[in-house]
Short mmCIF file of C-alpha atoms in Angstrom, two decimals:
data_model
loop_
_atom_site.label_atom_id
_atom_site.label_comp_id
_atom_site.label_asym_id
_atom_site.label_seq_id
_atom_site.Cartn_x
_atom_site.Cartn_y
_atom_site.Cartn_z
CA SER A 11 0.00 0.00 0.00
CA SER A 12 1.19 3.48 -0.82
CA GLY A 13 0.32 5.12 2.51
CA ILE A 14 -2.93 6.58 1.21
CA ASN A 15 -6.01 5.87 3.26
CA ALA A 16 -8.98 4.98 1.04
CA GLU A 17 -11.49 5.68 3.81
CA TYR A 18 -10.67 9.40 3.96
CA GLY A 19 -9.94 9.85 0.29
CA PRO A 20 -6.77 10.16 -1.73
CA GLY A 21 -4.09 12.58 -0.70
CA LEU A 22 -4.25 12.06 3.07
CA LYS A 23 -1.80 9.68 4.62
CA THR A 24 -2.64 7.70 7.74
CA ASN A 25 -0.33 9.70 10.03
CA GLU A 26 -1.80 13.00 8.74
CA ILE A 27 -5.29 11.74 9.53
CA GLU A 28 -4.19 10.70 13.02
CA LEU A 29 -2.67 14.15 13.57
CA GLN A 30 -5.88 15.87 12.43
CA THR A 31 -7.92 13.62 14.71
CA ALA A 32 -5.64 14.38 17.67
CA ILE A 33 -5.94 18.13 17.02
CA GLU A 34 -9.74 17.90 16.79
CA ASP A 35 -9.86 15.88 20.03
CA GLU A 36 -7.69 18.48 21.79
CA LYS A 37 -9.93 21.32 20.56
CA ALA A 38 -12.99 19.41 21.82
CA LYS A 39 -11.38 18.97 25.25
CA ILE A 40 -10.55 22.68 25.46
CA LEU A 41 -14.11 23.59 24.49
CA LYS A 42 -15.49 21.28 27.19
CA ILE A 43 -13.25 22.91 29.79
CA LYS A 44 -14.36 26.39 28.73
CA LEU A 45 -18.01 25.37 28.91
CA ILE A 46 -17.54 23.89 32.39
CA PHE A 47 -15.96 27.12 33.64
CA LEU A 48 -18.74 29.14 32.02
CA LEU A 49 -21.38 27.02 33.76
CA LEU A 50 -19.56 27.25 37.09
CA GLY A 51 -19.37 31.02 36.77
CA ILE A 52 -23.03 31.38 35.89
CA LEU A 53 -24.23 28.95 38.54
CA SER A 54 -22.20 30.54 41.31
CA LEU A 55 -22.63 34.22 40.46
CA LEU A 56 -26.20 34.45 39.21
CA PRO A 57 -27.91 33.68 42.55
CA TRP A 58 -25.49 36.00 44.32
CA ASN A 59 -26.27 38.87 41.93
CA ILE A 60 -30.01 38.27 42.17
CA LEU A 61 -29.93 38.47 45.97
CA LEU A 62 -27.72 41.56 45.99
CA ASN A 63 -30.10 43.34 43.64
CA ALA A 64 -32.97 42.45 45.95
CA GLU A 65 -31.20 43.68 49.08
CA GLY A 66 -33.75 46.46 49.64
CA PHE A 67 -36.56 43.91 49.56
CA PHE A 68 -34.86 41.69 52.12
CA ARG A 69 -33.98 44.62 54.38
CA LYS A 70 -37.65 45.58 54.40
CA LYS A 71 -38.75 41.98 55.10
CA LEU A 72 -36.14 41.57 57.85
CA ALA A 73 -36.87 44.92 59.52
CA ASN A 74 -36.68 44.89 63.31
CA THR A 75 -34.86 41.55 63.37
CA TYR A 76 -31.28 40.56 64.09
CA PHE A 77 -30.66 40.00 60.38
CA GLU A 78 -31.66 43.52 59.32
CA ASN A 79 -28.15 44.96 59.62
CA ASN A 80 -26.27 41.69 59.05
CA PHE A 81 -28.12 40.42 55.98
CA SER A 82 -25.17 40.79 53.57
CA LEU A 83 -22.79 39.09 55.99
CA PHE A 84 -25.01 36.03 56.37
CA LEU A 85 -25.72 35.94 52.66
CA GLN A 86 -22.02 36.03 51.82
CA ALA A 87 -21.09 33.42 54.44
CA THR A 88 -23.83 31.09 53.20
CA ALA A 89 -22.71 31.48 49.58
CA VAL A 90 -19.03 30.89 50.39
CA PHE A 91 -19.65 27.82 52.55
CA SER A 92 -22.09 26.27 50.08
CA ASN A 93 -19.61 26.77 47.22
CA LEU A 94 -16.81 25.32 49.33
CA PHE A 95 -18.95 22.33 50.30
CA GLY A 96 -19.94 21.78 46.66
CA SER A 97 -16.31 21.99 45.57
CA PHE A 98 -15.28 19.32 48.08
CA ILE A 99 -18.09 17.06 46.94
CA MET A 100 -17.12 17.52 43.29
CA PHE A 101 -13.46 16.84 44.12
CA PHE A 102 -14.24 13.51 45.75
CA LEU A 103 -16.84 12.52 43.16
CA SER A 104 -14.39 13.22 40.33
CA LYS A 105 -12.30 10.28 41.52
CA LYS A 106 -15.26 7.87 41.37
CA PHE A 107 -17.23 9.05 38.33
CA SER A 108 -16.41 10.30 34.86
CA THR A 109 -16.40 14.03 34.22
CA ARG A 110 -19.22 13.65 31.71
CA LYS A 111 -21.55 12.08 34.29
CA ILE A 112 -20.72 14.70 36.91
CA VAL A 113 -21.36 17.59 34.51
CA MET A 114 -24.66 16.07 33.35
CA VAL A 115 -25.89 15.57 36.92
CA ALA A 116 -24.75 19.04 38.00
CA THR A 117 -26.41 20.66 35.01
CA LEU A 118 -29.68 18.82 35.50
CA THR A 119 -29.89 19.44 39.24
CA PHE A 120 -29.18 23.17 39.18
#
């Protein structure tokens, strides 16, 4: 055989096809990583921004309570600890399950 792969047409040698496939696989991996970071950013910042924009509403609802002046502090602490807890869970789950399954479950549950 002359090194030409009939499956992909004349002119492309087997090692060139393997190189193109490897490049496409690498681009797909990079895209997946970017999408995961985009989802993490949206899922962690959107609720925070929604609650900050509604701070006046919550101050009014929490008037004459202990939380009236400390609302932002408790909100921030809750957000930080829940993100930290979620990160630990994802770290330990990543050793037991594939990334694809974890991302699918996380996307469907949020």
